[in-house]
Amino acid sequence: MLSVLNRARKSLGQIVIAGAAMVLAACVPASGPTGGGAPASGKIQVALLVPAGSGQASDELLARSLQNAARMAISDLGGSAQVDLRVYNTAGQPAQAAAMATQAVADGAQVILGPVFAQESNAAGVAVAGSGVNVLAFSNNPDIAGNNVFVLGPTFGNTANRLVSYAVRQGKSQIMIVNDRNSAGEIGRAAIERSVRASGGSVVATGNYEFSQNGVMAAAPGIAASARSSGAQAIFLTADTAGALPLISQKLADSGLSSATAQFIGLTRWDIPAATLGLPGVQGGWFALPDPALYAQYQARYQSTFSEAPHPISGLAYDGMAAIGALMKKAGPGPISKQALTQGAGFVGVNGIFRLRSDGTNDRGLAIAQIQGGRAVVVDPAPRSFGGPGF
């Protein structure tokens, strides 16, 4: 028990907001594009904006993984869609991202794929807003979505919709929301509330805690008592594995509240890192994830091709390129319009089905997994088309 609590407390020192806006400070100027000149006849020119050039090893790894994934997607298109891919380094800096986006459009880019972080994605979108070129950002922050910016990352709203609708179908419609008392927690709480209303459920109680070890430990007994007195059938947690989840789940269990008494549901991935699956407090909990079978195929192919594991978000580069290729097959090379990007049928990528919405956010087909005996077991498969179960 002591080792579990120590691991849980340690995680609270890492303020990493999984599923929220991604922001990174970097200070080394980025380089320009690889490639140059006009696009070849019959090809669509795509600019890929990656965070290389920051001087951070993690950014270099991410940049390489995104570029590898995009090129894998191009290879899978075969001869059906010709792509002229040019890579621009942003260093993760908003000003540099804006400059590179502007340069890419001047070089002839017809669509921009990336960048990664929310602030630089917003800056890139603003910089080229007057050009008619759309930006498919790897961010999952809905606050930057809209106009010419689309976010490819899974949003809190989409994840909450999937989980709440499943919970209601399983007879868990009386829901208590428990959130971190920080920006990510508040955004997550609001997304869950909207989803509960839309799905016909009821928010019967709410609870929160100061985002600290002492804050979690002080609040847990009261949260457990409120859950019992409200008759909550499910406890929806905004906490993530790098933050409060290990500690809050354990302290709630110590206070007599667990999935055995009220179903625990997580707004973030509970299987990354895999060691989280062994924590006593999360056993029986539900969370959402991309289609595991499709993503496992991608991981295996990437590992075989590049002799290293893909970065967890690299699949977004593949998905974005797959969407561009699918649209090019229909209309041929040329600028990709907002109307084309937001087609109702959506697209299929390595994370499963997805579609882009007119407000710049997305719908993704997610599976529901339950933690059983330290393993994530899919209890409701990811939908394979829009309009079916899960949508």
CSV table of C-alpha atoms in Angstrom, one decimal:
chain,number,residue,atom,x,y,z
A,1,MET,CA,0.0,0.0,0.0
A,2,LEU,CA,2.8,2.4,0.9
A,3,SER,CA,4.4,2.0,-2.6
A,4,VAL,CA,1.1,2.7,-4.3
A,5,LEU,CA,0.6,5.9,-2.3
A,6,ASN,CA,4.2,7.0,-2.9
A,7,ARG,CA,3.8,6.4,-6.6
A,8,ALA,CA,0.5,8.3,-6.6
A,9,ARG,CA,1.9,11.2,-4.7
A,10,LYS,CA,4.9,11.4,-7.0
A,11,SER,CA,2.6,11.7,-10.0
A,12,LEU,CA,1.1,14.9,-8.6
A,13,GLY,CA,4.5,16.6,-8.9
A,14,GLN,CA,4.3,16.2,-12.7
A,15,ILE,CA,1.8,18.8,-13.9
A,16,VAL,CA,1.0,17.2,-17.2
A,17,ILE,CA,-2.5,17.8,-18.5
A,18,ALA,CA,-3.3,14.8,-20.7
A,19,GLY,CA,-6.1,15.8,-23.1
A,20,ALA,CA,-5.9,19.5,-22.5
A,21,ALA,CA,-4.1,22.3,-24.4
A,22,MET,CA,-0.5,21.4,-25.1
A,23,VAL,CA,1.9,24.3,-24.4
A,24,LEU,CA,5.7,24.2,-24.4
A,25,ALA,CA,8.2,26.9,-24.0
A,26,ALA,CA,11.2,26.7,-26.4
A,27,CYS,CA,13.9,29.1,-27.3
A,28,VAL,CA,16.0,27.9,-30.2
A,29,PRO,CA,15.0,29.3,-33.6
A,30,ALA,CA,13.7,26.7,-36.1
A,31,SER,CA,15.0,26.0,-39.6
A,32,GLY,CA,13.1,26.4,-42.8
A,33,PRO,CA,11.5,23.7,-44.9
A,34,THR,CA,12.9,20.6,-46.5
A,35,GLY,CA,12.3,20.9,-50.2
A,36,GLY,CA,11.5,23.9,-52.2
A,37,GLY,CA,10.2,25.3,-55.4
A,38,ALA,CA,6.8,24.8,-57.1
A,39,PRO,CA,4.8,21.6,-56.5
A,40,ALA,CA,5.1,19.0,-59.2
A,41,SER,CA,2.2,18.9,-61.7
A,42,GLY,CA,-0.7,16.7,-60.5
A,43,LYS,CA,0.4,16.7,-56.9
A,44,ILE,CA,-1.1,18.3,-53.9
A,45,GLN,CA,1.5,20.3,-51.8
A,46,VAL,CA,1.2,19.6,-48.1
A,47,ALA,CA,3.1,21.5,-45.4
A,48,LEU,CA,3.9,19.5,-42.3
A,49,LEU,CA,4.8,21.7,-39.3
A,50,VAL,CA,6.7,19.9,-36.6
A,51,PRO,CA,8.4,21.0,-33.3
A,52,ALA,CA,12.0,20.2,-34.3
A,53,GLY,CA,14.6,22.9,-33.6
A,54,SER,CA,13.7,23.6,-30.0
A,55,GLY,CA,16.8,21.9,-28.7
A,56,GLN,CA,14.7,19.4,-26.7
A,57,ALA,CA,15.3,15.7,-27.4
A,58,SER,CA,11.6,15.0,-26.8
A,59,ASP,CA,10.6,17.5,-29.5
A,60,GLU,CA,13.1,16.0,-32.0
A,61,LEU,CA,11.6,12.5,-31.3
A,62,LEU,CA,8.1,13.8,-31.7
A,63,ALA,CA,9.0,15.7,-34.9
A,64,ARG,CA,10.6,12.6,-36.4
A,65,SER,CA,7.7,10.4,-35.5
A,66,LEU,CA,5.2,12.8,-37.0
A,67,GLN,CA,7.1,13.0,-40.2
A,68,ASN,CA,7.5,9.2,-40.4
A,69,ALA,CA,3.8,8.7,-39.9
A,70,ALA,CA,2.9,11.2,-42.6
A,71,ARG,CA,5.2,9.5,-45.0
A,72,MET,CA,3.8,6.1,-44.1
A,73,ALA,CA,0.3,7.4,-44.9
A,74,ILE,CA,1.6,8.8,-48.3
A,75,SER,CA,3.1,5.4,-49.1
A,76,ASP,CA,-0.2,3.7,-48.3
A,77,LEU,CA,-2.0,5.9,-50.7
A,78,GLY,CA,0.0,4.3,-53.5
A,79,GLY,CA,-0.4,5.9,-56.9
A,80,SER,CA,-4.0,7.0,-56.2
A,81,ALA,CA,-2.9,10.4,-54.7
A,82,GLN,CA,0.3,12.2,-55.4
A,83,VAL,CA,1.6,14.3,-52.4
A,84,ASP,CA,4.4,16.8,-52.4
A,85,LEU,CA,5.2,16.8,-48.6
A,86,ARG,CA,7.4,19.6,-47.3
A,87,VAL,CA,8.5,19.7,-43.6
A,88,TYR,CA,8.8,23.0,-41.7
A,89,ASN,CA,10.4,23.2,-38.2
A,90,THR,CA,8.6,25.4,-35.6
A,91,ALA,CA,10.6,24.8,-32.5
A,92,GLY,CA,7.3,24.7,-30.7
A,93,GLN,CA,7.2,28.5,-30.7
A,94,PRO,CA,4.1,30.4,-31.8
A,95,ALA,CA,6.0,33.1,-33.6
A,96,GLN,CA,8.1,30.6,-35.5
A,97,ALA,CA,5.0,28.5,-36.3
A,98,ALA,CA,3.3,31.6,-37.8
A,99,ALA,CA,6.4,32.4,-39.8
A,100,MET,CA,6.7,28.9,-41.1
A,101,ALA,CA,3.0,28.7,-42.0
A,102,THR,CA,3.3,32.0,-43.9
A,103,GLN,CA,6.4,30.6,-45.7
A,104,ALA,CA,4.6,27.4,-46.5
A,105,VAL,CA,1.8,29.2,-48.2
A,106,ALA,CA,4.2,31.4,-50.1
A,107,ASP,CA,5.9,28.1,-51.2
A,108,GLY,CA,2.6,26.9,-52.6
A,109,ALA,CA,1.2,24.8,-49.7
A,110,GLN,CA,-2.5,23.9,-50.3
A,111,VAL,CA,-3.1,22.6,-46.8
A,112,ILE,CA,-1.1,22.6,-43.6
A,113,LEU,CA,-0.8,19.6,-41.4
A,114,GLY,CA,0.3,20.5,-37.8
A,115,PRO,CA,1.7,22.1,-35.7
A,116,VAL,CA,1.4,20.3,-32.4
A,117,PHE,CA,0.9,22.7,-29.5
A,118,ALA,CA,-2.2,24.8,-29.0
A,119,GLN,CA,-0.6,28.3,-29.0
A,120,GLU,CA,1.5,27.7,-32.1
A,121,SER,CA,-1.4,26.1,-33.9
A,122,ASN,CA,-3.5,29.2,-33.2
A,123,ALA,CA,-0.7,31.4,-34.4
A,124,ALA,CA,-0.2,29.4,-37.6
A,125,GLY,CA,-4.0,29.6,-38.3
A,126,VAL,CA,-4.1,33.3,-37.8
A,127,ALA,CA,-1.1,33.9,-40.0
A,128,VAL,CA,-2.6,32.2,-43.0
A,129,ALA,CA,-6.3,32.9,-42.4
A,130,GLY,CA,-6.5,35.3,-45.4
A,131,SER,CA,-5.0,32.8,-47.8
A,132,GLY,CA,-7.8,30.3,-47.8
A,133,VAL,CA,-5.4,27.5,-46.6
A,134,ASN,CA,-6.8,25.2,-43.9
A,135,VAL,CA,-4.7,24.1,-40.9
A,136,LEU,CA,-5.1,20.5,-39.5
A,137,ALA,CA,-3.5,20.9,-36.1
A,138,PHE,CA,-2.4,18.0,-33.9
A,139,SER,CA,-3.7,19.9,-30.8
A,140,ASN,CA,-6.8,18.7,-29.0
A,141,ASN,CA,-7.7,22.1,-27.6
A,142,PRO,CA,-11.2,23.2,-28.9
A,143,ASP,CA,-10.5,26.8,-27.9
A,144,ILE,CA,-8.3,27.2,-30.9
A,145,ALA,CA,-10.7,25.5,-33.3
A,146,GLY,CA,-12.7,27.4,-35.9
A,147,ASN,CA,-12.3,29.5,-39.0
A,148,ASN,CA,-9.4,27.8,-40.9
A,149,VAL,CA,-8.1,25.7,-37.9
A,150,PHE,CA,-9.2,22.1,-37.3
A,151,VAL,CA,-8.0,20.1,-34.3
A,152,LEU,CA,-7.2,16.4,-34.9
A,153,GLY,CA,-6.6,15.4,-31.3
A,154,PRO,CA,-9.4,13.7,-29.3
A,155,THR,CA,-11.3,16.4,-27.4
A,156,PHE,CA,-12.8,16.3,-23.9
A,157,GLY,CA,-16.3,16.8,-25.4
A,158,ASN,CA,-16.0,13.9,-27.8
A,159,THR,CA,-14.6,11.6,-25.1
A,160,ALA,CA,-17.3,12.6,-22.6
A,161,ASN,CA,-20.1,12.1,-25.1
A,162,ARG,CA,-18.9,8.6,-25.8
A,163,LEU,CA,-18.5,7.6,-22.1
A,164,VAL,CA,-21.7,9.2,-20.9
A,165,SER,CA,-23.9,7.8,-23.6
A,166,TYR,CA,-22.5,4.3,-22.8
A,167,ALA,CA,-23.0,4.8,-19.0
A,168,VAL,CA,-26.6,5.8,-19.5
A,169,ARG,CA,-27.3,2.8,-21.7
A,170,GLN,CA,-25.8,0.6,-18.9
A,171,GLY,CA,-28.2,2.1,-16.4
A,172,LYS,CA,-25.6,4.5,-14.8
A,173,SER,CA,-27.4,7.7,-15.5
A,174,GLN,CA,-27.0,9.3,-12.0
A,175,ILE,CA,-23.6,10.8,-12.3
A,176,MET,CA,-21.2,12.6,-9.9
A,177,ILE,CA,-18.4,14.7,-11.4
A,178,VAL,CA,-15.1,14.9,-9.6
A,179,ASN,CA,-12.6,17.3,-11.0
A,180,ASP,CA,-9.1,18.8,-10.4
A,181,ARG,CA,-9.3,22.4,-9.3
A,182,ASN,CA,-7.3,23.7,-12.2
A,183,SER,CA,-8.0,24.8,-15.8
A,184,ALA,CA,-8.0,21.4,-17.3
A,185,GLY,CA,-10.3,20.0,-14.6
A,186,GLU,CA,-12.8,22.9,-15.0
A,187,ILE,CA,-12.8,22.4,-18.8
A,188,GLY,CA,-13.3,18.7,-18.3
A,189,ARG,CA,-16.1,19.2,-15.8
A,190,ALA,CA,-18.0,21.5,-18.2
A,191,ALA,CA,-17.6,18.9,-21.0
A,192,ILE,CA,-19.0,16.1,-18.8
A,193,GLU,CA,-21.9,18.3,-17.7
A,194,ARG,CA,-22.9,19.0,-21.3
A,195,SER,CA,-22.7,15.4,-22.2
A,196,VAL,CA,-24.8,14.3,-19.3
A,197,ARG,CA,-27.5,16.8,-20.3
A,198,ALA,CA,-27.4,15.7,-23.9
A,199,SER,CA,-27.6,12.0,-23.0
A,200,GLY,CA,-30.6,12.3,-20.7
A,201,GLY,CA,-28.6,11.6,-17.5
A,202,SER,CA,-28.5,13.7,-14.3
A,203,VAL,CA,-25.5,15.3,-12.5
A,204,VAL,CA,-26.5,14.4,-8.9
A,205,ALA,CA,-23.4,15.8,-7.2
A,206,THR,CA,-20.0,17.4,-7.9
A,207,GLY,CA,-16.8,17.4,-6.0
A,208,ASN,CA,-13.3,18.9,-6.5
A,209,TYR,CA,-10.0,19.1,-4.9
A,210,GLU,CA,-7.0,21.4,-4.8
A,211,PHE,CA,-4.4,20.1,-7.3
A,212,SER,CA,-1.9,18.9,-4.7
A,213,GLN,CA,-1.2,15.9,-2.6
A,214,ASN,CA,-2.6,17.5,0.6
A,215,GLY,CA,-5.6,18.8,-1.4
A,216,VAL,CA,-6.5,15.3,-2.7
A,217,MET,CA,-6.1,13.6,0.7
A,218,ALA,CA,-8.2,16.3,2.5
A,219,ALA,CA,-11.0,16.2,-0.1
A,220,ALA,CA,-11.4,12.5,-0.7
A,221,PRO,CA,-13.5,11.5,2.4
A,222,GLY,CA,-16.0,14.3,1.7
A,223,ILE,CA,-16.2,13.4,-2.0
A,224,ALA,CA,-16.9,9.8,-1.0
A,225,ALA,CA,-19.6,10.8,1.5
A,226,SER,CA,-21.3,13.1,-1.1
A,227,ALA,CA,-21.3,10.2,-3.6
A,228,ARG,CA,-23.1,8.0,-1.1
A,229,SER,CA,-25.6,10.5,0.0
A,230,SER,CA,-26.5,11.6,-3.6
A,231,GLY,CA,-27.1,8.0,-4.8
A,232,ALA,CA,-24.6,8.5,-7.6
A,233,GLN,CA,-24.4,5.4,-9.8
A,234,ALA,CA,-21.2,6.6,-11.5
A,235,ILE,CA,-18.2,8.8,-10.5
A,236,PHE,CA,-16.8,10.6,-13.5
A,237,LEU,CA,-13.1,11.7,-12.9
A,238,THR,CA,-11.2,14.3,-14.9
A,239,ALA,CA,-7.9,13.4,-13.3
A,240,ASP,CA,-5.1,12.0,-15.5
A,241,THR,CA,-2.5,9.4,-14.9
A,242,ALA,CA,0.4,11.9,-14.8
A,243,GLY,CA,-1.5,14.0,-12.3
A,244,ALA,CA,-4.0,13.2,-9.5
A,245,LEU,CA,-5.5,9.9,-10.8
A,246,PRO,CA,-3.3,7.4,-8.9
A,247,LEU,CA,-3.8,9.3,-5.6
A,248,ILE,CA,-7.5,10.3,-5.8
A,249,SER,CA,-8.6,6.8,-6.9
A,250,GLN,CA,-6.7,5.2,-4.0
A,251,LYS,CA,-8.0,7.7,-1.4
A,252,LEU,CA,-11.6,7.3,-2.6
A,253,ALA,CA,-11.1,3.5,-2.3
A,254,ASP,CA,-9.7,4.0,1.2
A,255,SER,CA,-12.9,6.0,1.9
A,256,GLY,CA,-15.1,3.1,0.8
A,257,LEU,CA,-15.8,4.3,-2.8
A,258,SER,CA,-14.8,2.3,-5.8
A,259,SER,CA,-16.2,0.9,-9.0
A,260,ALA,CA,-17.7,-1.9,-6.9
A,261,THR,CA,-20.0,0.7,-5.3
A,262,ALA,CA,-20.3,3.4,-8.0
A,263,GLN,CA,-18.8,3.0,-11.5
A,264,PHE,CA,-15.6,4.9,-11.9
A,265,ILE,CA,-15.3,6.6,-15.3
A,266,GLY,CA,-12.2,8.4,-16.6
A,267,LEU,CA,-12.1,11.4,-19.0
A,268,THR,CA,-8.4,10.6,-19.9
A,269,ARG,CA,-6.6,7.5,-20.9
A,270,TRP,CA,-6.0,5.2,-17.9
A,271,ASP,CA,-3.7,2.8,-19.8
A,272,ILE,CA,-0.8,5.2,-20.4
A,273,PRO,CA,1.6,4.4,-18.8
A,274,ALA,CA,0.7,0.7,-18.6
A,275,ALA,CA,1.7,0.6,-14.9
A,276,THR,CA,-1.4,2.5,-14.1
A,277,LEU,CA,-3.5,-0.5,-14.9
A,278,GLY,CA,-2.2,-2.3,-11.8
A,279,LEU,CA,-3.3,0.4,-9.3
A,280,PRO,CA,-5.9,-0.9,-6.9
A,281,GLY,CA,-8.1,2.2,-7.1
A,282,VAL,CA,-8.7,2.1,-10.8
A,283,GLN,CA,-9.8,-1.5,-11.0
A,284,GLY,CA,-13.2,-1.9,-12.7
A,285,GLY,CA,-13.0,1.7,-14.1
A,286,TRP,CA,-14.1,2.6,-17.6
A,287,PHE,CA,-12.2,4.9,-20.0
A,288,ALA,CA,-12.2,5.6,-23.8
A,289,LEU,CA,-9.5,4.9,-26.3
A,290,PRO,CA,-9.0,4.7,-30.1
A,291,ASP,CA,-9.8,1.5,-31.9
A,292,PRO,CA,-7.2,-0.8,-30.3
A,293,ALA,CA,-7.0,-3.3,-33.2
A,294,LEU,CA,-6.3,-0.6,-35.8
A,295,TYR,CA,-3.8,1.2,-33.6
A,296,ALA,CA,-2.0,-2.1,-32.8
A,297,GLN,CA,-1.6,-2.7,-36.5
A,298,TYR,CA,-0.1,0.8,-36.9
A,299,GLN,CA,2.3,0.3,-34.0
A,300,ALA,CA,3.6,-3.0,-35.4
A,301,ARG,CA,4.0,-1.5,-38.9
A,302,TYR,CA,5.8,1.6,-37.6
A,303,GLN,CA,8.1,-0.5,-35.4
A,304,SER,CA,9.0,-2.8,-38.3
A,305,THR,CA,9.5,0.1,-40.8
A,306,PHE,CA,11.5,2.6,-38.5
A,307,SER,CA,13.0,0.3,-35.9
A,308,GLU,CA,11.5,2.3,-33.0
A,309,ALA,CA,8.1,2.7,-31.4
A,310,PRO,CA,5.9,5.5,-32.7
A,311,HIS,CA,5.2,8.5,-30.5
A,312,PRO,CA,1.7,8.2,-29.0
A,313,ILE,CA,0.3,11.2,-31.0
A,314,SER,CA,2.1,10.4,-34.3
A,315,GLY,CA,-1.0,8.6,-35.5
A,316,LEU,CA,-2.6,12.0,-35.9
A,317,ALA,CA,-0.2,12.8,-38.7
A,318,TYR,CA,-1.2,9.6,-40.4
A,319,ASP,CA,-4.9,10.4,-40.0
A,320,GLY,CA,-4.5,13.9,-41.3
A,321,MET,CA,-2.6,12.7,-44.4
A,322,ALA,CA,-5.1,9.9,-44.9
A,323,ALA,CA,-7.9,12.5,-45.0
A,324,ILE,CA,-6.0,14.6,-47.4
A,325,GLY,CA,-5.4,11.6,-49.7
A,326,ALA,CA,-9.0,10.5,-49.6
A,327,LEU,CA,-10.2,14.0,-50.6
A,328,MET,CA,-7.6,14.2,-53.4
A,329,LYS,CA,-8.8,10.9,-54.8
A,330,LYS,CA,-12.3,12.5,-55.1
A,331,ALA,CA,-11.4,15.9,-56.4
A,332,GLY,CA,-7.8,15.8,-57.6
A,333,PRO,CA,-5.0,18.1,-56.6
A,334,GLY,CA,-5.8,21.6,-55.4
A,335,PRO,CA,-6.7,23.5,-52.3
A,336,ILE,CA,-8.9,21.5,-49.9
A,337,SER,CA,-12.0,23.4,-48.9
A,338,LYS,CA,-13.7,23.5,-45.5
A,339,GLN,CA,-16.7,21.9,-47.1
A,340,ALA,CA,-14.7,18.9,-48.3
A,341,LEU,CA,-13.0,18.5,-44.9
A,342,THR,CA,-16.3,18.5,-43.0
A,343,GLN,CA,-18.0,15.8,-45.1
A,344,GLY,CA,-20.4,13.8,-43.0
A,345,ALA,CA,-19.0,10.4,-43.9
A,346,GLY,CA,-15.7,11.2,-42.3
A,347,PHE,CA,-12.4,9.4,-42.8
A,348,VAL,CA,-10.6,6.3,-41.5
A,349,GLY,CA,-7.1,6.5,-40.0
A,350,VAL,CA,-4.9,4.4,-37.7
A,351,ASN,CA,-7.0,5.7,-34.7
A,352,GLY,CA,-10.3,4.6,-36.3
A,353,ILE,CA,-13.0,6.6,-37.9
A,354,PHE,CA,-13.1,10.4,-37.5
A,355,ARG,CA,-14.8,13.4,-39.0
A,356,LEU,CA,-14.1,17.1,-38.8
A,357,ARG,CA,-16.9,19.5,-37.7
A,358,SER,CA,-17.7,22.9,-39.1
A,359,ASP,CA,-16.6,24.5,-35.8
A,360,GLY,CA,-13.1,23.0,-36.2
A,361,THR,CA,-13.5,20.2,-33.6
A,362,ASN,CA,-13.9,16.5,-34.4
A,363,ASP,CA,-15.8,13.3,-33.7
A,364,ARG,CA,-13.8,10.2,-33.2
A,365,GLY,CA,-15.0,6.6,-33.0
A,366,LEU,CA,-13.7,5.5,-29.6
A,367,ALA,CA,-13.9,2.1,-27.8
A,368,ILE,CA,-14.8,1.7,-24.2
A,369,ALA,CA,-12.4,-0.3,-22.0
A,370,GLN,CA,-12.7,-1.6,-18.5
A,371,ILE,CA,-9.7,-2.3,-16.2
A,372,GLN,CA,-10.1,-5.9,-15.2
A,373,GLY,CA,-7.3,-7.6,-13.2
A,374,GLY,CA,-4.7,-5.1,-14.3
A,375,ARG,CA,-5.6,-5.3,-18.0
A,376,ALA,CA,-7.6,-3.0,-20.2
A,377,VAL,CA,-10.5,-5.1,-21.7
A,378,VAL,CA,-12.7,-3.6,-24.4
A,379,VAL,CA,-16.3,-3.8,-23.3
A,380,ASP,CA,-17.8,-1.8,-26.1
A,381,PRO,CA,-16.0,-1.8,-29.5
A,382,ALA,CA,-15.2,1.4,-31.4
A,383,PRO,CA,-17.8,2.1,-34.1
A,384,ARG,CA,-16.7,1.5,-37.6
A,385,SER,CA,-19.1,4.1,-39.2
A,386,PHE,CA,-20.9,7.2,-38.1
A,387,GLY,CA,-24.5,6.9,-37.1
A,388,GLY,CA,-24.2,3.5,-35.4
A,389,PRO,CA,-23.7,2.6,-31.8
A,390,GLY,CA,-21.6,5.2,-30.0
A,391,PHE,CA,-22.8,8.1,-32.0
